mmCIF file of C-alpha atoms in Angstrom:
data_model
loop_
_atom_site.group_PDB
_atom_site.id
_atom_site.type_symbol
_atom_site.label_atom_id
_atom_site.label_comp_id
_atom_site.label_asym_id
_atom_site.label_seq_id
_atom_site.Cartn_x
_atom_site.Cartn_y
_atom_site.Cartn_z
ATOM 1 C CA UNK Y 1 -8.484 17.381 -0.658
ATOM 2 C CA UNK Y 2 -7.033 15.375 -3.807
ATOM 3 C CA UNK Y 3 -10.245 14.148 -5.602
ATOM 4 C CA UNK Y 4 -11.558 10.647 -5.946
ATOM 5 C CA UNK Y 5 -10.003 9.076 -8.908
ATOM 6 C CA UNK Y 6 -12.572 8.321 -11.921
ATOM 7 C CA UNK Y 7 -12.587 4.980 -12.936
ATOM 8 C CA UNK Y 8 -10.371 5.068 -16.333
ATOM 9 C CA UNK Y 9 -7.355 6.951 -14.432
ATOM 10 C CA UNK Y 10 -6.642 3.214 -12.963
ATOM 11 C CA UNK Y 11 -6.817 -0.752 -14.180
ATOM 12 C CA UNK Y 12 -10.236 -2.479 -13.389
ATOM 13 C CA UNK Y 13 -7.943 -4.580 -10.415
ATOM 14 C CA UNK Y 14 -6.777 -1.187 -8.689
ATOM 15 C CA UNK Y 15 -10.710 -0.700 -8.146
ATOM 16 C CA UNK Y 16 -10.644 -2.884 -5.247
ATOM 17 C CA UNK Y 17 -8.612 -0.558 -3.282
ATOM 18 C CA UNK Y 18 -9.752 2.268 -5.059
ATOM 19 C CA UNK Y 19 -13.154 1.121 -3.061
ATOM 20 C CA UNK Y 20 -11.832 0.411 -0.154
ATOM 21 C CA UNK Y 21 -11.228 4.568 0.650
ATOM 22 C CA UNK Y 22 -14.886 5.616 1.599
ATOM 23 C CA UNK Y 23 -16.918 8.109 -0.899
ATOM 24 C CA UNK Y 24 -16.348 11.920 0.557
ATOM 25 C CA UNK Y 25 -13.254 10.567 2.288
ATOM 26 C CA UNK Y 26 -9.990 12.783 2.937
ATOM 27 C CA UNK Y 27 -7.432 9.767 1.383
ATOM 28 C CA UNK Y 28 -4.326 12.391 2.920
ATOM 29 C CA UNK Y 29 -6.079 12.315 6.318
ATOM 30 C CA UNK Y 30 -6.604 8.243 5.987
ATOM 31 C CA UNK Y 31 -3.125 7.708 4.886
ATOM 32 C CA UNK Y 32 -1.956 9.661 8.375
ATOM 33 C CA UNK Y 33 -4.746 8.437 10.548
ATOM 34 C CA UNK Y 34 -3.950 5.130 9.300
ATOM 35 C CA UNK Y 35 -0.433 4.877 10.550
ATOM 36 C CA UNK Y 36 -1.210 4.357 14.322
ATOM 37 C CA UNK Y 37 -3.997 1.552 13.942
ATOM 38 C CA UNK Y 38 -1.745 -0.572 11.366
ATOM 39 C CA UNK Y 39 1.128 -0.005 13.102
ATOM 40 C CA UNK Y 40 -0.577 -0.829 17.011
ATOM 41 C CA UNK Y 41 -2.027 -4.038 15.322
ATOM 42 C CA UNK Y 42 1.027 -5.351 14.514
ATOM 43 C CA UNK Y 43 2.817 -4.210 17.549
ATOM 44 C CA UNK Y 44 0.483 -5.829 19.753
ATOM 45 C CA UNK Y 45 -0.073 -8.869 17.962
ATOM 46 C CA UNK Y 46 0.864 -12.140 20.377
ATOM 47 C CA UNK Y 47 4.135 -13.451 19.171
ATOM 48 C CA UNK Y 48 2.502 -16.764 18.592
ATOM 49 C CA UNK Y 49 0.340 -15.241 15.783
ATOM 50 C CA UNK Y 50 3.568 -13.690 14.038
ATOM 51 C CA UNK Y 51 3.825 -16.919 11.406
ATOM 52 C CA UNK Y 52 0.635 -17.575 11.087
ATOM 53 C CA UNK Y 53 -1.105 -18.401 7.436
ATOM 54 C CA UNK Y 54 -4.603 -19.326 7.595
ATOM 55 C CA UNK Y 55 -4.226 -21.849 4.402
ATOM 56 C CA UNK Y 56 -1.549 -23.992 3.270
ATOM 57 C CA UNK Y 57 0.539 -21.326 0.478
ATOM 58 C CA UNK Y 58 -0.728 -18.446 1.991
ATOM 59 C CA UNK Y 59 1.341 -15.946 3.706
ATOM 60 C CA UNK Y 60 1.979 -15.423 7.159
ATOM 61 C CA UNK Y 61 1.650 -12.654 9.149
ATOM 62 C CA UNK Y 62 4.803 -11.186 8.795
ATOM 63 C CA UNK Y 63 4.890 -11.503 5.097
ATOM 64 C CA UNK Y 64 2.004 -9.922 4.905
ATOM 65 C CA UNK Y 65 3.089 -7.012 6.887
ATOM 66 C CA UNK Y 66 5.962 -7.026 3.850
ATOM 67 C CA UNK Y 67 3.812 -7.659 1.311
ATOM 68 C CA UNK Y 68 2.291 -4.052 2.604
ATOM 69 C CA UNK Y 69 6.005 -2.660 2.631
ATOM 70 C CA UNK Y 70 6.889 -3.372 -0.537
ATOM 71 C CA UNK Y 71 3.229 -2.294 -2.221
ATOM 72 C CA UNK Y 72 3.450 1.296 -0.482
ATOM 73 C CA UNK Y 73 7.073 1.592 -1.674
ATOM 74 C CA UNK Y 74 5.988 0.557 -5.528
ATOM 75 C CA UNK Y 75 3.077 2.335 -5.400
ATOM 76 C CA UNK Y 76 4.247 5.127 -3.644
ATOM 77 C CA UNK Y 77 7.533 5.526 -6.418
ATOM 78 C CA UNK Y 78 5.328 5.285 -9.256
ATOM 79 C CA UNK Y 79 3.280 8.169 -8.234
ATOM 80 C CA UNK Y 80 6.378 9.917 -7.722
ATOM 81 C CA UNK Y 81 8.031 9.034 -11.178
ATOM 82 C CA UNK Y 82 4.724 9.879 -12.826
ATOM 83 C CA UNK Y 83 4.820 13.169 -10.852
ATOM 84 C CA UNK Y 84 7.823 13.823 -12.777
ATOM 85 C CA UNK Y 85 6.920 12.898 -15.915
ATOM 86 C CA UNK Y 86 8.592 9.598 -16.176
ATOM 87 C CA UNK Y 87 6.031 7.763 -17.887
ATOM 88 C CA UNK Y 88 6.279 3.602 -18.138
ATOM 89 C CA UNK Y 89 7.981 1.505 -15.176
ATOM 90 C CA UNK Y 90 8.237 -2.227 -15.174
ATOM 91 C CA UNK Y 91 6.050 -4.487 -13.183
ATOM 92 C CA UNK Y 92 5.962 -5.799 -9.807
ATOM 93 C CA UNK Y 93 5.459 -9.901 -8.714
ATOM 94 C CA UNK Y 94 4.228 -9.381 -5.236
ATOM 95 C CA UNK Y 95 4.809 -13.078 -4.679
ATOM 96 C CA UNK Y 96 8.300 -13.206 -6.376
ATOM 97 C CA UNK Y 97 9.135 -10.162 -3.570
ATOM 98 C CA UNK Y 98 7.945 -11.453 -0.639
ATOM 99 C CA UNK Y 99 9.719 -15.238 -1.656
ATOM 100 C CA UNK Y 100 12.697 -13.232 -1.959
ATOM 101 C CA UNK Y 101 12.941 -11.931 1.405
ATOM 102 C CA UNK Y 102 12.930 -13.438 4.882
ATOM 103 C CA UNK Y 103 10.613 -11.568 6.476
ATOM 104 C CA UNK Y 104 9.543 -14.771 8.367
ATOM 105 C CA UNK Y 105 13.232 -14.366 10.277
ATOM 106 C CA UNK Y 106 12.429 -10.546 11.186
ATOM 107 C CA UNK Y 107 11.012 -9.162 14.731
ATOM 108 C CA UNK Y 108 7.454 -8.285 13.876
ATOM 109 C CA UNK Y 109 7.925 -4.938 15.358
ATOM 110 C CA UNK Y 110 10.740 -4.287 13.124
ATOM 111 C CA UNK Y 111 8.329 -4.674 10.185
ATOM 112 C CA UNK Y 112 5.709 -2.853 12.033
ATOM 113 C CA UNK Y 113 8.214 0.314 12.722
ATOM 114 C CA UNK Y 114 9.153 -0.039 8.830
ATOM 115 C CA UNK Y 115 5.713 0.218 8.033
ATOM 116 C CA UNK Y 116 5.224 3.533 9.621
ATOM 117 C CA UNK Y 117 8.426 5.084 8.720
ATOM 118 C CA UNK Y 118 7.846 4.509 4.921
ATOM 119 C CA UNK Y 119 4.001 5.675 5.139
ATOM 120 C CA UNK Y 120 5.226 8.355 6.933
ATOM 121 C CA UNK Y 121 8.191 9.222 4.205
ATOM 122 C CA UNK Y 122 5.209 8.511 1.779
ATOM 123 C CA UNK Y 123 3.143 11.057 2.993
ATOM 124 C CA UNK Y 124 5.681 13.971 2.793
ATOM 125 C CA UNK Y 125 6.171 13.389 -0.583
ATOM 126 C CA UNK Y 126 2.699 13.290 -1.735
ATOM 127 C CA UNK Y 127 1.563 16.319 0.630
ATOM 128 C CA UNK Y 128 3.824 18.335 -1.530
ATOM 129 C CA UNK Y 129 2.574 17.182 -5.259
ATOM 130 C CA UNK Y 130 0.936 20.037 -7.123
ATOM 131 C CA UNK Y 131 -2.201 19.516 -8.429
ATOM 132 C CA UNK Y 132 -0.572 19.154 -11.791
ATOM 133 C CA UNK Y 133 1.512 16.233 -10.377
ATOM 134 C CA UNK Y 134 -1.224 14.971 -9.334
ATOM 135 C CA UNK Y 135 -3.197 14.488 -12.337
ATOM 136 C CA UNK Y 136 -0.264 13.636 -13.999
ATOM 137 C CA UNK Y 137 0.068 10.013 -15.282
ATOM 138 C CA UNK Y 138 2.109 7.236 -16.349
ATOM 139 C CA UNK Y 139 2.092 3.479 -17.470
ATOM 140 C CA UNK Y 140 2.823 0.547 -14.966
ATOM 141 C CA UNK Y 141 3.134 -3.435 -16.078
ATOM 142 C CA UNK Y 142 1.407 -2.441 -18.859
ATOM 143 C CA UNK Y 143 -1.812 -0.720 -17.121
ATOM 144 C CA UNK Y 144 -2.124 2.974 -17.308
ATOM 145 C CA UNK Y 145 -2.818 5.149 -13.798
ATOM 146 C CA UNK Y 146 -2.705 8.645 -12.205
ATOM 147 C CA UNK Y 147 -0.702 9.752 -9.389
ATOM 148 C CA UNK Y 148 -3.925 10.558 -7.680
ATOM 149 C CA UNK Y 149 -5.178 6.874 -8.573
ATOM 150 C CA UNK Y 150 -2.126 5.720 -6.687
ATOM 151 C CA UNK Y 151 -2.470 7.577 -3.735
ATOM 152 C CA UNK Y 152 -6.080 5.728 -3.842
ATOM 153 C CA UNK Y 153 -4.352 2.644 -4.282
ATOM 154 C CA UNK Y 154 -2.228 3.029 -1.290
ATOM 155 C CA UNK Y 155 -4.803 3.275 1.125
ATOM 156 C CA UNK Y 156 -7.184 1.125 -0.479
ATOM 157 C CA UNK Y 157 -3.924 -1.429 -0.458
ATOM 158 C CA UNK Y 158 -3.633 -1.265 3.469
ATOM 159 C CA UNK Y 159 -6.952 -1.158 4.137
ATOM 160 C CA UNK Y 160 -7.507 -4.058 1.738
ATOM 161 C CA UNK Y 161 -5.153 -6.887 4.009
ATOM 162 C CA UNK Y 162 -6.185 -5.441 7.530
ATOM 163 C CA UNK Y 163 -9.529 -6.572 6.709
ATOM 164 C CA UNK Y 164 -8.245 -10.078 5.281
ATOM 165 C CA UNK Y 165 -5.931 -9.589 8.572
ATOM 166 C CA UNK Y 166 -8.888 -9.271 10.491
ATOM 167 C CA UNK Y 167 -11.228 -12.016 9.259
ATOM 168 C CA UNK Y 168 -8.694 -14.808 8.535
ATOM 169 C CA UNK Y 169 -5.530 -14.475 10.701
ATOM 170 C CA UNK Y 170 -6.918 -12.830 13.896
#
């Protein structure tokens, strides 16, 4: 079981994911276990729902489902270039990536397939870090983190919007 991450091993934002995975929790196990629920929700969500945004300049549906995309792919290749001993990547504007790609045009069970096939590519990559790798660390936009803080993150990160999912879009 990777251990929880302490509190300097990620930037005081990351703690609201960090948070979200539940004290004593397996984060591997809730990374795999995960994959079903996010990607059912999405799946069975009526297609009337799919461009929904519960505020004017909010995201819809669907670009929140990309929004996720893109965060487990960022998150998930920094903890791999940190694994590796690459130490300082650039940042990430989750706004100027999701403005940058159409995922209003795409099937919502194209996104929701995506979703599982890169938590699922995810996960076989961080199921074989080393515990070395995993306390390994690196600097992002400025903000220092551990690979284990990241693999935090990335849960945290999903469960984070399928709450906001929950209580403002459904």
């Amino acid at each position: 079981m990777i251990a929880r991450p302490q509190p300097n091993e990620y930037p005081v934002f990351a703690g609201t994911y960090v948070n979200m995975v539940s004290q004593g929790a397996d984060v591997m196990q809730l990374l795999a276990n995960s994959i079903a629920e996010t990607h059912n929700l999405f799946s069975n969500l009526p297609s009337e729902k799919a461009l929904y945004a519960y505020a004017e300049g909010k995201w819809t549906v669907k670009q929140v489902l990309g929004h996720m995309i893109d965060t487990e792919r960022v998150f998930a290749f920094r903890a791999f270039c940190f694994s590796r001993e690459q130490v300082t990547l650039p940042g990430f504007d989750q706004d100027t990536y999701v403005n940058n790609t159409d995922y209003n045009s795409r099937r919502l069970q194209d996104l929701a397939d995506e979703f599982r096939m890169t938590r699922q590519s995810n996960l076989y990559v961080f199921r074989n870090f080393t515990e070395e790798q995993i306390n390994r660390n690196g600097t992002a936009s400025g903000n220092y983190l551990t690979v284990r803080a990241l693999i935090y993150m990335t849960s945290g990160h999903e469960l984070h919007h399928l709450r906001i999912l929950k209580e403002k879009y459904l």
